[in-house]
Coordinates of C-alpha atoms in Angstrom, one line a residue:
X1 CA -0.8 -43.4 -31.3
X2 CA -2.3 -40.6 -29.0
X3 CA -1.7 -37.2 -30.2
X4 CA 1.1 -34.9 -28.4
X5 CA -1.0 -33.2 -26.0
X6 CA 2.4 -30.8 -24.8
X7 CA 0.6 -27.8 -27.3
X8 CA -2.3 -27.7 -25.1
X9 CA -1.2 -27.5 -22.1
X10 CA 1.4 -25.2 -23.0
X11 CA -1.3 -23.0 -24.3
X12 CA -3.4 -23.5 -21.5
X13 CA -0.1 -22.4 -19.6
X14 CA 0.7 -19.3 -21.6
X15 CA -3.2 -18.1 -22.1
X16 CA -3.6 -16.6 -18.5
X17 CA 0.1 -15.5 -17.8
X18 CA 0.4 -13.2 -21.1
X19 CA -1.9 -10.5 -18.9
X20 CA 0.3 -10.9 -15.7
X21 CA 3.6 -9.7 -17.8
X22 CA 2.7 -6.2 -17.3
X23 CA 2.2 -6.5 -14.0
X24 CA 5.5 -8.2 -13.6
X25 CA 7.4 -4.9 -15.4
X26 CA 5.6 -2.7 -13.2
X27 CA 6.4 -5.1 -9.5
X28 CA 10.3 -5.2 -11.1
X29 CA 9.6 -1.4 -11.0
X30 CA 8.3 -0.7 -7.9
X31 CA 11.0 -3.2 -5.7
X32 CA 13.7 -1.7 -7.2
X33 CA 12.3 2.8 -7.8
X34 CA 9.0 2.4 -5.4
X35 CA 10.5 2.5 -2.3
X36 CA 10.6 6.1 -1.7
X37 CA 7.8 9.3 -1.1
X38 CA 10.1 12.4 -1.6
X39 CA 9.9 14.4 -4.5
X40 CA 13.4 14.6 -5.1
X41 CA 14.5 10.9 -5.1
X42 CA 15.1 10.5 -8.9
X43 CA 14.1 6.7 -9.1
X44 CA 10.7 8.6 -9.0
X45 CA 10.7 9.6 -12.5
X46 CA 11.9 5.9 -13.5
X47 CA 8.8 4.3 -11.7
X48 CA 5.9 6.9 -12.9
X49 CA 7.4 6.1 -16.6
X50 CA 6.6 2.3 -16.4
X51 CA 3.7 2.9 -14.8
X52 CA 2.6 5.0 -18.2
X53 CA 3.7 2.7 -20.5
X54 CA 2.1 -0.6 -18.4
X55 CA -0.9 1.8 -18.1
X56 CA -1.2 2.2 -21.9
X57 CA -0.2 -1.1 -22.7
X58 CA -3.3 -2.6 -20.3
X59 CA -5.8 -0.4 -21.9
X60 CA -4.5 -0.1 -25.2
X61 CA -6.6 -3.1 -26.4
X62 CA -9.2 -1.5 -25.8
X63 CA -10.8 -4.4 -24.2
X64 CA -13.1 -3.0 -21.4
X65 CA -15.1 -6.2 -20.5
X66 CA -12.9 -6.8 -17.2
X67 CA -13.4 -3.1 -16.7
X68 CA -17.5 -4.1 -16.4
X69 CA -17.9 -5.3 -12.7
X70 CA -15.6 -2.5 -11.0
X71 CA -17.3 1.3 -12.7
X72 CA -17.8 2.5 -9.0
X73 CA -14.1 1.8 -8.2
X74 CA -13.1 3.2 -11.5
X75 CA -15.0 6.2 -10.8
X76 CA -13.9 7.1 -7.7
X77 CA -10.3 6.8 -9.3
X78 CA -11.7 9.4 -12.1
X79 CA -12.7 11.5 -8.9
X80 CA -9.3 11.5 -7.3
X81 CA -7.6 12.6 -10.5
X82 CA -10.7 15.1 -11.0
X83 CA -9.8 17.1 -7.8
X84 CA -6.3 17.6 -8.7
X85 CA -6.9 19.4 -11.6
X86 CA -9.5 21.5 -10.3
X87 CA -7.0 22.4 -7.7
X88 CA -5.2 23.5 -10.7
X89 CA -7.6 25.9 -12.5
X90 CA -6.2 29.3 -12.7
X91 CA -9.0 31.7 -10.6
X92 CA -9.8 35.6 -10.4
X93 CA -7.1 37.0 -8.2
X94 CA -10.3 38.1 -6.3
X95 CA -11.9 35.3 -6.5
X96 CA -8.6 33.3 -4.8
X97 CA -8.2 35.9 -2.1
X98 CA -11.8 35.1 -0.9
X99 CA -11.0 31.3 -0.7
X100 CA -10.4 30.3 2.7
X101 CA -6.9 30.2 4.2
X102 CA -5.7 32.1 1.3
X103 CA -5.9 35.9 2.7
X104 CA -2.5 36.1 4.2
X105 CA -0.7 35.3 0.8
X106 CA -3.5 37.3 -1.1
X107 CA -2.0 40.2 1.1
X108 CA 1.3 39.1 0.3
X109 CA 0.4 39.2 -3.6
X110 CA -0.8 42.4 -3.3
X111 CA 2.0 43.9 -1.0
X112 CA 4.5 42.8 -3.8
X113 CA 2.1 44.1 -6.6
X114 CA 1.6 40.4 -8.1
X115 CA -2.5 39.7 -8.1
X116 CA -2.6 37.5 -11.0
X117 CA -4.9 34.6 -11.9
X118 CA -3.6 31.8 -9.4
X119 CA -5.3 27.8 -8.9
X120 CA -6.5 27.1 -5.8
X121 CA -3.4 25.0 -4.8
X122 CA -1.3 27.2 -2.8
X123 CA 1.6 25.0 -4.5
X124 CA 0.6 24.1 -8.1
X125 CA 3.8 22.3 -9.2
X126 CA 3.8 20.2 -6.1
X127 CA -0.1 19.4 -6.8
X128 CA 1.1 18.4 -10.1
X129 CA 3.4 16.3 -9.2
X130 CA 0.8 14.5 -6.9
X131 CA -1.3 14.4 -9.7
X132 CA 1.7 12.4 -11.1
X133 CA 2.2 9.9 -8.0
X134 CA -1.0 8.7 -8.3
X135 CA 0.3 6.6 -11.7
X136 CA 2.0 3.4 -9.9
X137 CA -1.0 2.9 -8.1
X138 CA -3.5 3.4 -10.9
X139 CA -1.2 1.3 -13.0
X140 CA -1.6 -1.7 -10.5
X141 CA -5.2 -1.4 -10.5
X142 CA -5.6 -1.5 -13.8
X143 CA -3.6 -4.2 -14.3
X144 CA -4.8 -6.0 -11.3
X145 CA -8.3 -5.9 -12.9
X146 CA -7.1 -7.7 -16.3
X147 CA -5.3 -10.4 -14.3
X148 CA -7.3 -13.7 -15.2
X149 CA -8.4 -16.2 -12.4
X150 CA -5.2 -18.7 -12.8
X151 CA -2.8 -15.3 -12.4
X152 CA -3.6 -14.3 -8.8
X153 CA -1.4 -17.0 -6.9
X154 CA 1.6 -16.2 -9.2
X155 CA 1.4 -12.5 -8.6
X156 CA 1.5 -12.7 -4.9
X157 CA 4.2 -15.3 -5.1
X158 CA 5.7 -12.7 -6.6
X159 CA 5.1 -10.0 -4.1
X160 CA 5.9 -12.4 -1.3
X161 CA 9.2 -12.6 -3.4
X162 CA 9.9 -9.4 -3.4
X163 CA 9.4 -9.1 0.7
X164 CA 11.5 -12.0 1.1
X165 CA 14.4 -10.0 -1.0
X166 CA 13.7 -6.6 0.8
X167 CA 13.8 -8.6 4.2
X168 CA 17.5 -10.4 3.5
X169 CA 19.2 -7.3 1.8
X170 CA 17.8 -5.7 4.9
X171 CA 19.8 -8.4 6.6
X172 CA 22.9 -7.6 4.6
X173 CA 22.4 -4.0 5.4
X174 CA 22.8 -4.9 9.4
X175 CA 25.6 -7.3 8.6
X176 CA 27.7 -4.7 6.9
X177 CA 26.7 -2.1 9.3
X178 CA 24.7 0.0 7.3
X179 CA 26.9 1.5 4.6
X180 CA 25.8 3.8 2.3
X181 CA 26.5 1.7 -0.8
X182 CA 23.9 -0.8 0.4
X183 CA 21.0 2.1 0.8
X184 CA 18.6 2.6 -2.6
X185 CA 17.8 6.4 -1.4
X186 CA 20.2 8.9 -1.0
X187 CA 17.8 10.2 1.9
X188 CA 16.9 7.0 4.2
X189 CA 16.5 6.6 7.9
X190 CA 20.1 6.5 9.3
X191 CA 21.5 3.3 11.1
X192 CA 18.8 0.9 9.9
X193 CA 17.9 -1.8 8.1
X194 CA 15.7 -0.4 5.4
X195 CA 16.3 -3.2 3.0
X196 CA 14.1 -2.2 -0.4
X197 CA 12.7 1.0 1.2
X198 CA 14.1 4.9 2.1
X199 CA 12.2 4.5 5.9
X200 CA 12.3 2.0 8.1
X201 CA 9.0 2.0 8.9
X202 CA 7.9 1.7 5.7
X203 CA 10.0 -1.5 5.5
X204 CA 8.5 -3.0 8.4
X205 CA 5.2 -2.6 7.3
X206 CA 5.4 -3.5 4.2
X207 CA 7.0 -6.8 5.6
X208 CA 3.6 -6.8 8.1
X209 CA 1.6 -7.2 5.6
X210 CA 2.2 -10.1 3.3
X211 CA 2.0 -12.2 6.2
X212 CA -1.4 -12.4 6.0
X213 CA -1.6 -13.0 2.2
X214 CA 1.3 -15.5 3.0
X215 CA -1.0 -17.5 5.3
X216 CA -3.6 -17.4 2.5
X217 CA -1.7 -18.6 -0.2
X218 CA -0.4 -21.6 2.2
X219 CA -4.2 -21.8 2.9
X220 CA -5.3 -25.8 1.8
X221 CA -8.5 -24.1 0.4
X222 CA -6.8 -21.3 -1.4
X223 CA -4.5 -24.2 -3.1
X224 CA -7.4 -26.9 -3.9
X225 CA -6.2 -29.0 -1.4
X226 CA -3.0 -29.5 -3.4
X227 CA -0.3 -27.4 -1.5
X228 CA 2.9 -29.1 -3.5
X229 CA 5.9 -31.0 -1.9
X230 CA 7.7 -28.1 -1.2
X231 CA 5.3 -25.0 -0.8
X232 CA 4.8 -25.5 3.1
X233 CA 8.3 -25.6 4.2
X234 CA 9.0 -23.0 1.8
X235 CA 6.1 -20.9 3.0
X236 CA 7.8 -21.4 6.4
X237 CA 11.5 -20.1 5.9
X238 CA 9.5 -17.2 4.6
X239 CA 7.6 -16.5 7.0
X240 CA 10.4 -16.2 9.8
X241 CA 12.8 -14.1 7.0
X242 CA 9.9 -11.8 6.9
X243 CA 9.5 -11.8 10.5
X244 CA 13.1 -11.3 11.3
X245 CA 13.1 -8.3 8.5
X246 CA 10.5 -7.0 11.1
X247 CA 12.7 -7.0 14.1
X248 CA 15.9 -5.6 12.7
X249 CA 13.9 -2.5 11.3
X250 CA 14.0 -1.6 15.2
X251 CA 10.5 -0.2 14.1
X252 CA 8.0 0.1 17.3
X253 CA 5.5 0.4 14.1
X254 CA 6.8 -2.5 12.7
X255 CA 6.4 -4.4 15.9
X256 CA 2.9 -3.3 16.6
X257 CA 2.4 -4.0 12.5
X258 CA 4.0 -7.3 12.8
X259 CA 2.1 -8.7 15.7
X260 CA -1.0 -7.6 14.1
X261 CA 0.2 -9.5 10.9
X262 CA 1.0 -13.0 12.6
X263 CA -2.4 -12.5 14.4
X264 CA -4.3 -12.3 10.5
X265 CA -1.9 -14.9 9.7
X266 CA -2.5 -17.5 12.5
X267 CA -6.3 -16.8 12.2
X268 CA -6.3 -17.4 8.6
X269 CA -4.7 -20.6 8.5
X270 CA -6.6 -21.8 11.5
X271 CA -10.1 -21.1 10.1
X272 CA -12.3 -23.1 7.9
X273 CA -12.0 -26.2 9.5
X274 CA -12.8 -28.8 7.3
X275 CA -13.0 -33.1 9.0
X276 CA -13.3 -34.1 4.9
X277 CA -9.7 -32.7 4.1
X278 CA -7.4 -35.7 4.1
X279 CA -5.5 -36.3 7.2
X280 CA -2.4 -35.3 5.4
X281 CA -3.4 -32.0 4.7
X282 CA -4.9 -31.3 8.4
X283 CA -1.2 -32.1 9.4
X284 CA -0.1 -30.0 7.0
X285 CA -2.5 -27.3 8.3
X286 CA -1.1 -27.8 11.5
X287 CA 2.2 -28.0 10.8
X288 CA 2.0 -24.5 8.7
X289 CA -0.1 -23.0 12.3
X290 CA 3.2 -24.2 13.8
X291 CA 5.5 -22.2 11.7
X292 CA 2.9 -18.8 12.3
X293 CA 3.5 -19.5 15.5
X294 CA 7.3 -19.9 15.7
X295 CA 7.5 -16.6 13.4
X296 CA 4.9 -15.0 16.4
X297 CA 7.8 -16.5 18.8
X298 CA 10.7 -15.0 17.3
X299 CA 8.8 -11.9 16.9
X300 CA 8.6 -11.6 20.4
X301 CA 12.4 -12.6 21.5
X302 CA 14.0 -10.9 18.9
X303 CA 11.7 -7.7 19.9
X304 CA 12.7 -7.9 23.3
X305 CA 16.6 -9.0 22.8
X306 CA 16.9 -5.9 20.0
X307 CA 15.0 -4.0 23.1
X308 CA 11.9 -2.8 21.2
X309 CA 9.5 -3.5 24.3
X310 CA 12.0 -0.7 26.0
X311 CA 11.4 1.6 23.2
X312 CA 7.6 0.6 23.6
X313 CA 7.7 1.9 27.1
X314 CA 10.1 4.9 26.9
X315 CA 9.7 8.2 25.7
X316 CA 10.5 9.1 22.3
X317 CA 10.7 13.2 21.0
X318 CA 9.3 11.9 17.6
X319 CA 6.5 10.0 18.5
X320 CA 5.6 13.1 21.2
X321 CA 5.9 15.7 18.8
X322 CA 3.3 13.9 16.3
X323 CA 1.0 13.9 19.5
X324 CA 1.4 17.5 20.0
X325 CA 1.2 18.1 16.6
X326 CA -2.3 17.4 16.4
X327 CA -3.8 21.0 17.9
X328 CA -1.6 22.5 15.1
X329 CA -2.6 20.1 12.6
X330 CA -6.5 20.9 13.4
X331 CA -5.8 24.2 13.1
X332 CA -4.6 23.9 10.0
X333 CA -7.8 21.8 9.1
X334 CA -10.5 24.4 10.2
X335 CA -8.3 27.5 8.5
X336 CA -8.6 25.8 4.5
X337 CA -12.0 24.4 5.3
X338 CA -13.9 23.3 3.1
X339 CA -11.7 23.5 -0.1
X340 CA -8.4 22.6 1.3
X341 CA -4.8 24.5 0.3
X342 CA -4.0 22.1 -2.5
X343 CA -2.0 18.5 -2.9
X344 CA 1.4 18.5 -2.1
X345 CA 1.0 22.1 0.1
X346 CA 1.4 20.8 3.6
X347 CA 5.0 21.2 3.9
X348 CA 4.6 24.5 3.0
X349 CA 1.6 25.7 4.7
X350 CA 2.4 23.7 8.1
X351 CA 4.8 26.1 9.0
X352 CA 2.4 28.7 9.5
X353 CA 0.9 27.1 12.0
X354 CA 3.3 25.3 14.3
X355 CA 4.1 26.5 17.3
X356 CA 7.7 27.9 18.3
X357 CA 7.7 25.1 21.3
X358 CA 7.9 22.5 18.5
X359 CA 10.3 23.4 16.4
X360 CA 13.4 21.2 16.5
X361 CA 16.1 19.9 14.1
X362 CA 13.2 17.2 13.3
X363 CA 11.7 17.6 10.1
X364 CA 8.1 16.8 9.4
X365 CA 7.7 16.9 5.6
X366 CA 4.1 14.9 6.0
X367 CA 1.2 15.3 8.4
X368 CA 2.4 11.5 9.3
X369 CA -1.9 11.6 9.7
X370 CA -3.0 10.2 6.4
X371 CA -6.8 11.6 7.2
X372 CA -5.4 15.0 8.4
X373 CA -3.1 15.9 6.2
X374 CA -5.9 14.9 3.2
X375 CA -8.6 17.3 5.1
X376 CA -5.5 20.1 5.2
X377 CA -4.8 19.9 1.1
X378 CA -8.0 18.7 0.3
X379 CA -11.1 19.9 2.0
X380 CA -14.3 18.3 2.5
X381 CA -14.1 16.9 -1.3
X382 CA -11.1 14.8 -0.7
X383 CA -12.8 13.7 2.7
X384 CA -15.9 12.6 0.9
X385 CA -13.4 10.5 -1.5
X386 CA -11.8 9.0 1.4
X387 CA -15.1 7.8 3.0
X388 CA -16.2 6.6 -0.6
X389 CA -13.2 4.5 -0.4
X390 CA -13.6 3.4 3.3
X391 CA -17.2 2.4 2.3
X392 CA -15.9 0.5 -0.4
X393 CA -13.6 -1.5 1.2
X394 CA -15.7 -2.7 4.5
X395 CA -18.5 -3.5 1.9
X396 CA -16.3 -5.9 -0.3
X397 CA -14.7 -7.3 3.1
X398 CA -18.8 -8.0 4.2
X399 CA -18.5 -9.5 1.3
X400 CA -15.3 -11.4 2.0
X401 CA -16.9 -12.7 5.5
X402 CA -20.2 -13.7 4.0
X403 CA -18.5 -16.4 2.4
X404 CA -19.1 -20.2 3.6
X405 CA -16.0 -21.2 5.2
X406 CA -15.1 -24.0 2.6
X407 CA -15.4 -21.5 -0.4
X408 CA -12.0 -21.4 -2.2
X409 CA -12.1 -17.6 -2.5
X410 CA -12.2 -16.7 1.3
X411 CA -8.5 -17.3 2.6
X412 CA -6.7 -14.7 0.1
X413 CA -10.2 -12.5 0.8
X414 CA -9.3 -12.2 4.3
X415 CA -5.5 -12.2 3.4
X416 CA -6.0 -9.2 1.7
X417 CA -8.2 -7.7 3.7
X418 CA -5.2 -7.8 6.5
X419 CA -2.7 -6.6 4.6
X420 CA -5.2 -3.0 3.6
X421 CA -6.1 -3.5 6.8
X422 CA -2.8 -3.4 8.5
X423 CA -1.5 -0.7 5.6
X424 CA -4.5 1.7 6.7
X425 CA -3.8 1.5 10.2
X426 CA -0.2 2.6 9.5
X427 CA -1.5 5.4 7.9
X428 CA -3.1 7.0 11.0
X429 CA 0.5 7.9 12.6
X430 CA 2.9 7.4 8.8
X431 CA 2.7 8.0 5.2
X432 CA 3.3 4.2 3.6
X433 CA 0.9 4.5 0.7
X434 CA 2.7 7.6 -0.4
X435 CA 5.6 5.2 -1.4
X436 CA 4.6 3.7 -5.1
X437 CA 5.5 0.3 -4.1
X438 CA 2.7 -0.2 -1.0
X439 CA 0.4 2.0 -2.9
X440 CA 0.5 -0.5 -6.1
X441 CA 0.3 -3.5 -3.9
X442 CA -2.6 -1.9 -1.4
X443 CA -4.4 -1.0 -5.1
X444 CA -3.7 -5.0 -6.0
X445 CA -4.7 -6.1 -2.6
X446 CA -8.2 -4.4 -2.9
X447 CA -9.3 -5.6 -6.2
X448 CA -8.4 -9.6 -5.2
X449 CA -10.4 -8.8 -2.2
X450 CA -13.3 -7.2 -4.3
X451 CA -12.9 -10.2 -6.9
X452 CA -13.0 -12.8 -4.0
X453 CA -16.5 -10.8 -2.2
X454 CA -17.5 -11.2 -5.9
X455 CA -16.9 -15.0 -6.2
X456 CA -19.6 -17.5 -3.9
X457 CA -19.6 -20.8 -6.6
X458 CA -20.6 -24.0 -4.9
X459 CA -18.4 -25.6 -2.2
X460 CA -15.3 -27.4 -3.6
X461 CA -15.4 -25.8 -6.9
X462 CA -11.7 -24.7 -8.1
X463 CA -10.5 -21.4 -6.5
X464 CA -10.4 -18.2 -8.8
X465 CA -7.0 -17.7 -7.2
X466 CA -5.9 -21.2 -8.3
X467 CA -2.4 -21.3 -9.6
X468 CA -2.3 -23.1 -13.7

């Protein structure tokens, strides 16, 4: 009589999804306390707490061997948190009037007889508590990097899980006209579907950009030709909740987001033709193409029967005032070159600058300019961090590209690269990565894209994103 073989393959089971049940702690996290940026939304403190203890509980093994491959990454993370606490290092009170930008409140210091030893941070407890933000997203990395080869499909089930939920209460929010018991945030964007976010636009492009890593996971090649009974048409109701979660957002963002998402998504699924694939799975190929296109479809009738292609076209006083904001924001630049006025300052220090002919009831609590606002707080070291970073990520999508089309790595590669993609671009006229939740999954989106640049085995060989 054969032995039961039910031990080993639960074991087998159970051996790579022991690492992902941190990262499942910290996603719980994130859906339900990430959703906001503002200091004062307590959920904050409930998020940056889990992202300790999942910190400590990755590393507290002590096992640094999946640490190995990544000591650039992980020392460009050092940098970040580096540069936050110089900008806290008490200075000579002459020494901080000298620093540039700073004269008008060393003035100020001494008109009030108060020239103490000051940081460089023209607001040190709101540097500190940038210093502090920065946890979900380290947490995510870290974790991301321990996540074994049979973990990655489960995790972004999971994350398309959790836009799938965000994109139906959103639903529920519209249904019930927008009451405030249905909002997370106390402070959210008024009359709109928000679902698991505090702004809207936020929502939508979160929603954006797991389309993409959507298309990769229904990807033949990302599934070893194996895609399941059910995955496809699941993959499908998905993929028009999501889109739909898009559209009621009333986002113009979101729409431009969106369209760019279905794009990666149609691309994705269409590439890497294959003529040895069965002919079941090229009709399953096609018949997932058919639902991106559908989703692209609704996109566009439910844009233009919620009237977003008028919204497109009209003039909006928010979007101009970010365009005329941009004198004032340079101004701001070239006054706290090359050291910058400190994290978490621009609130403050923006005021200085703007003009009377743009003040309004409108309030601008971010430079909604990702690579501004970090030039304004932190000079010409946080610029050379953020090119670091930008080198970074087009070499590992190089990477990503220069793999054969049949290799088993490249759809979630590309997927991936999307969804940063699309996240980065939002960050040119918005804050997303600011809100832990987009920040984690942009930090876990990075390192599957690194790990799949990394990854060129021979042609048919089982993905490293392979589900157990």
């Amino acid at each position: 009589m054969a032995p039961d073989s039910r031990p080993a393959r639960n074991a087998l089971f159970l051996r790579p999804s022991l690492p992902l049940i941190p990262m499942a702690f910290l996603l719980v996290a994130l859906a339900l306390a990430g959703g906001a940026s503002r200091i004062e939304a307590p959920q904050q403190i409930v998020v940056r707490l889990i992202a300790t203890f999942v910190l400590t509980g990755v590393l507290l093994p002590l096992d640094f061997a999946a640490l190995s491959g990544a000591r650039r990454l992980l020392w460009w993370v050092a940098g970040c948190y580096a540069l936050l606490m110089v900008q806290l290092v008490p200075l000579h009170p002459s020494l901080w009037a000298g620093l540039p930008g700073h004269g008008s409140y060393a003035r100020i210091a001494v008109a009030t007889d108060t020239p103490v030893w000051r940081p460089l941070s023209l607001t040190p407890d709101l540097t500190v508590d940038t210093l502090l933000a920065l946890l979900p997203a380290t947490a995510a990395l870290f974790a991301a990097l321990f996540v074994p080869a049979r973990g990655w499909n489960r995790l972004f089930g999971w994350i398309i899980l959790i836009a799938v939920a965000s994109a139906v209460f959103s639903l529920i929010q519209l249904a019930t006209g927008y009451p405030a018991s249905l909002t997370l945030y106390r402070v959210s964007t008024e009359n709109s579907a928000t679902g698991l976010f505090a702004n809207r636009n936020h929502q939508a492009v979160f929603l954006s950009s797991v389309l993409p890593i959507l298309a990769a996971l229904a990807h033949p090649r990302n599934r070893g030709d194996r895609p399941g009974r059910f995955f496809l048409p699941i993959a499908a109701i998905s993929a028009c909740l999501i889109v739909t979660g898009v559209i009621v957002t009333g986002s113009r963002m979101g729409l431009i987001a969106g369209a760019l998402g279905l794009v990666a998504a149609i691309l994705i699924l269409a590439g890497g033709r294959d003529a040895r694939l069965p002919g079941s799975t090229r009709r399953r190929r096609a018949l997932a193409g058919a639902a991106a296109a559908g989703a692209g479809l609704l996109l566009a009738v439910g844009g233009w029967q919620a009237g977003l292609f008028d919204r497109l076209a009209s003039t909006d006083v928010l979007a101009e005032s970010r365009v005329r904001m941009l004198q004032p924001l340079w101004e701001a630049v070239k006054a706290f070159m090359p050291l910058g006025s400190g994290f978490g300052s621009f609130d403050s220090i923006f005021r200085r600058f703007e003009p009377l002919e743009l003040l309004s009831p409108i309030y601008m609590n971010q430079a909604h300019n990702e690579p501004m606002q970090i030039a304004i707080e932190g000079g010409v070291p946080a610029l050379l961090l953020l090119a670091l970073l930008g080198w970074w990520w087009v070499s590992a999508l190089l990477g990503v590209l220069r793999l054969p089309s049949a290799s088993p790595s490249r759809p979630l590669g590309l997927g991936c690269a999307a969804a940063t993609a699309i996240l980065m671009l939002a960050s040119l006229v918005d804050y997303p990565l600011r809100t832990p939740l987009l920040g984690g999954i942009f930090a876990i989106a990075c390192i599957a894209m690194w790990r799949a640049s990394r990854n060129s085995g021979p042609e048919g060989s089982t993905s490293p994103f392979d589900l157990v």
